[in-house]
Amino acid sequence: MSSSELTLYLDLLSQPCRSVYIFAKANRIPFNYCKLQLLKGEHLTQEFGKVSVLHKVPALKDGNFTMAESTAMLLYLARKYKTPNHWYPSDLQKRARVDEYLAWQHTNTRPHGSKVFWTKCVSPTILGKEVPSEKMNAVMAEFVTTMNNFEEKFLGNKPFIAGDEISVADLVAIVEIMQVIASGVNVFEERPKLGSWKQRLVEAVGEELFLEAHEWILSFSKQKFDPPPPELLQRLRSNPLYNH
């Protein structure tokens, strides 16, 4: 346990939690690591509500200051701890590329990657309900379109999203794609450009840290889970993908 006033509330099952965790670790930012288990509904407790009224992770508490949005959290950490410039570049146009991706991913990489994980893993494993093939095909088609746009628009012929060096945008992107890898879809197999980008990213943050952050999600399909608590089960069943 660190003596830092900074506490990060995380479950590495969550994509945004992994981006915050990797960023903090890669930059040697001291923090207290408070592990929450989403599948046990620990984020729904009254106690956690004192940290985040949204009852979502990741959550950040820095003294009396709290945050509950991962992309804003990454930028806060970059500024406060004066991390190397490449993470959130001072160059106006490079920074704009980072901002552009962070704005785009909320309605593209994030939801479409999550849908793949939901249909292939959460629904059958946690809820015991297989998703019909036509819905699965539609979900996969959305994700393929997202990856096409990501490669063409955001990567192009550059090593990373903002240029020659890794930025927070790359972290936010890779954790979503790894969620799909955990679903059994080899995203990189027929996308050499994407695979090369991923390898550069892993080298930039360190392979050991990258694997540590993704160990839990990559073993998801092999895990045995207890039934979720009633409140969490109700929330999971309210997901539109469940009602098919």
XYZ file of C-alpha atoms in Angstrom:
244
model
C 0.000 0.000 0.000
C 1.384 3.370 -1.028
C 1.465 6.343 1.317
C 0.199 8.527 -1.521
C -3.031 10.491 -1.133
C -3.966 9.215 -4.590
C -6.250 6.172 -4.611
C -7.417 4.399 -7.752
C -10.498 2.178 -7.546
C -10.139 -0.431 -10.261
C -11.252 -3.782 -11.576
C -8.957 -4.946 -14.370
C -11.912 -6.706 -15.933
C -12.824 -3.195 -17.102
C -11.142 -1.707 -20.172
C -10.887 1.891 -18.845
C -9.506 0.575 -15.554
C -6.711 -1.137 -17.458
C -5.784 2.044 -19.337
C -5.549 4.009 -16.073
C -3.625 1.205 -14.361
C -1.091 0.860 -17.200
C -0.624 4.620 -17.415
C -0.026 5.029 -13.678
C 2.332 2.057 -13.484
C 4.267 2.951 -16.639
C 4.842 6.438 -15.274
C 5.660 5.243 -11.747
C 2.883 7.317 -10.250
C 2.455 6.352 -6.577
C -1.092 5.317 -5.753
C -3.149 3.232 -3.380
C -4.710 0.397 -5.360
C -8.273 -0.351 -4.235
C -9.523 -3.455 -6.040
C -13.245 -3.685 -6.679
C -14.971 -6.724 -8.139
C -17.636 -5.663 -10.605
C -19.141 -9.134 -10.913
C -19.761 -9.155 -7.156
C -21.443 -5.763 -7.326
C -18.847 -4.077 -5.099
C -19.184 -0.881 -7.138
C -22.858 -0.651 -6.180
C -22.307 -0.338 -2.430
C -23.226 2.730 -0.435
C -19.617 3.029 0.714
C -18.256 3.233 -2.835
C -20.995 5.738 -3.634
C -19.173 8.177 -1.351
C -16.275 8.075 -3.831
C -18.294 7.902 -7.029
C -21.974 8.780 -7.122
C -22.022 7.173 -10.569
C -21.050 3.820 -9.039
C -18.662 3.105 -11.896
C -14.980 2.304 -12.179
C -12.369 3.516 -12.619
C -12.672 6.078 -9.866
C -9.977 8.384 -8.548
C -9.639 9.987 -5.138
C -6.838 12.489 -4.624
C -7.190 13.880 -1.129
C -10.727 15.269 -1.129
C -10.872 15.450 -4.928
C -12.651 12.675 -6.828
C -13.109 11.770 -10.491
C -15.170 9.136 -12.277
C -14.382 9.447 -15.992
C -11.382 7.523 -17.284
C -10.259 9.746 -20.158
C -10.394 12.880 -17.996
C -8.604 10.902 -15.294
C -5.726 10.072 -17.634
C -5.282 13.712 -18.570
C -5.451 14.769 -14.918
C -2.698 12.317 -14.028
C -0.576 13.387 -17.007
C -0.790 17.028 -15.976
C -0.428 16.578 -12.235
C 2.552 14.257 -12.419
C 4.126 16.008 -15.416
C 4.526 12.764 -17.323
C 6.677 12.708 -20.483
C 5.287 15.001 -23.151
C 4.424 12.249 -25.613
C 1.554 10.987 -23.438
C -0.424 14.198 -23.993
C 1.668 16.278 -26.394
C 2.162 20.000 -26.007
C 2.316 20.285 -29.801
C -1.112 21.661 -30.738
C -1.814 19.336 -33.662
C -0.527 16.190 -31.958
C -2.658 16.997 -28.938
C -5.612 17.534 -31.247
C -5.115 14.010 -32.627
C -5.239 12.625 -29.110
C -8.348 14.651 -28.286
C -9.950 13.604 -31.560
C -9.533 9.914 -30.831
C -10.710 10.267 -27.230
C -13.871 11.981 -28.497
C -14.453 9.406 -31.258
C -13.905 6.251 -29.228
C -16.861 6.858 -26.901
C -19.312 5.989 -29.680
C -17.107 3.639 -31.694
C -14.290 1.500 -30.258
C -15.765 1.524 -26.761
C -19.347 0.357 -27.410
C -18.596 -1.903 -30.366
C -15.759 -3.708 -28.614
C -17.909 -4.053 -25.500
C -20.741 -5.569 -27.532
C -18.447 -8.295 -28.828
C -17.349 -9.153 -25.299
C -20.927 -9.062 -24.054
C -22.333 -11.331 -26.756
C -19.466 -13.826 -26.762
C -18.619 -13.908 -23.038
C -20.893 -12.114 -20.572
C -24.266 -13.265 -21.852
C -23.441 -17.003 -22.071
C -21.049 -17.146 -19.081
C -22.753 -14.903 -16.533
C -26.374 -14.871 -17.689
C -26.507 -18.341 -19.235
C -28.046 -17.067 -22.437
C -26.551 -17.497 -25.905
C -26.895 -14.621 -28.340
C -28.588 -15.534 -31.647
C -26.259 -15.769 -34.638
C -27.936 -12.909 -36.516
C -27.349 -10.538 -33.605
C -23.800 -11.817 -33.203
C -23.141 -11.207 -36.900
C -24.458 -7.652 -36.644
C -22.251 -6.972 -33.614
C -19.181 -8.309 -35.414
C -19.964 -6.250 -38.531
C -20.081 -3.080 -36.421
C -16.742 -3.911 -34.859
C -15.117 -4.639 -38.231
C -16.267 -1.240 -39.505
C -14.846 0.397 -36.380
C -11.470 -1.293 -36.893
C -11.417 -0.281 -40.545
C -12.026 3.330 -39.548
C -9.464 3.134 -36.765
C -6.741 1.876 -39.091
C -7.529 4.280 -41.925
C -8.355 7.431 -39.982
C -6.435 7.254 -36.717
C -3.398 5.105 -37.468
C -2.864 5.749 -41.157
C 0.844 5.260 -41.813
C 1.940 6.504 -38.391
C 3.520 4.356 -35.653
C 0.995 5.688 -33.123
C -2.200 7.729 -33.142
C -0.497 11.082 -32.475
C 2.638 10.377 -34.504
C 5.932 8.702 -33.657
C 5.343 8.135 -29.935
C 2.737 6.519 -27.739
C 0.014 8.695 -26.197
C -2.920 8.161 -23.868
C -5.052 7.695 -26.990
C -3.169 4.504 -27.842
C -3.750 3.118 -24.345
C -7.461 3.875 -24.524
C -7.627 2.119 -27.898
C -5.677 -1.036 -27.087
C -7.599 -1.971 -23.951
C -10.852 -2.004 -25.929
C -9.342 -4.172 -28.647
C -7.898 -6.576 -26.073
C -11.430 -7.035 -24.709
C -12.307 -8.483 -28.114
C -9.181 -10.647 -28.085
C -10.443 -12.040 -24.769
C -13.664 -12.950 -26.547
C -11.753 -15.315 -28.824
C -11.637 -13.037 -31.872
C -8.075 -12.688 -33.200
C -8.318 -9.071 -34.272
C -4.652 -8.857 -35.259
C -4.482 -11.981 -37.443
C -5.609 -10.356 -40.690
C -4.590 -6.808 -39.772
C -0.777 -6.578 -39.903
C -0.822 -2.793 -39.467
C -2.843 -3.165 -36.285
C -0.614 -5.969 -35.079
C 2.534 -3.900 -35.601
C 0.970 -0.987 -33.719
C 0.088 -3.279 -30.817
C 3.638 -4.626 -30.672
C 5.105 -1.116 -30.589
C 2.675 -0.203 -27.825
C 3.602 -3.256 -25.745
C 7.290 -2.409 -26.118
C 6.603 1.195 -25.092
C 4.869 0.317 -21.808
C 6.732 -2.930 -21.140
C 5.531 -6.435 -21.905
C 5.392 -7.483 -18.257
C 3.082 -4.607 -17.317
C 0.915 -5.118 -20.385
C 0.437 -8.813 -19.639
C -0.154 -8.129 -15.945
C -2.951 -5.709 -16.780
C -4.606 -8.157 -19.195
C -4.060 -11.446 -17.379
C -7.514 -11.462 -15.783
C -9.518 -10.564 -18.868
C -7.626 -13.004 -21.095
C -8.558 -15.855 -18.746
C -12.214 -14.782 -18.444
C -13.644 -17.630 -20.522
C -11.874 -20.195 -18.303
C -13.234 -18.809 -15.037
C -16.159 -20.090 -12.989
C -18.376 -17.361 -11.555
C -20.847 -17.293 -8.713
C -24.297 -15.905 -9.585
C -24.260 -12.082 -9.514
C -26.083 -10.333 -6.643
C -29.718 -9.439 -7.477
C -29.146 -5.716 -8.088
C -26.260 -6.396 -10.456
C -28.169 -9.153 -12.231
C -31.040 -6.759 -12.836
C -28.641 -4.208 -14.316
C -27.020 -6.795 -16.565
C -30.399 -7.966 -17.813
C -31.359 -4.388 -18.627
C -28.612 -4.346 -21.283
C -30.392 -4.145 -24.666
C -28.296 -7.051 -25.957
C -29.845 -9.324 -23.326
C -33.345 -8.808 -24.694
C -33.158 -10.790 -27.891
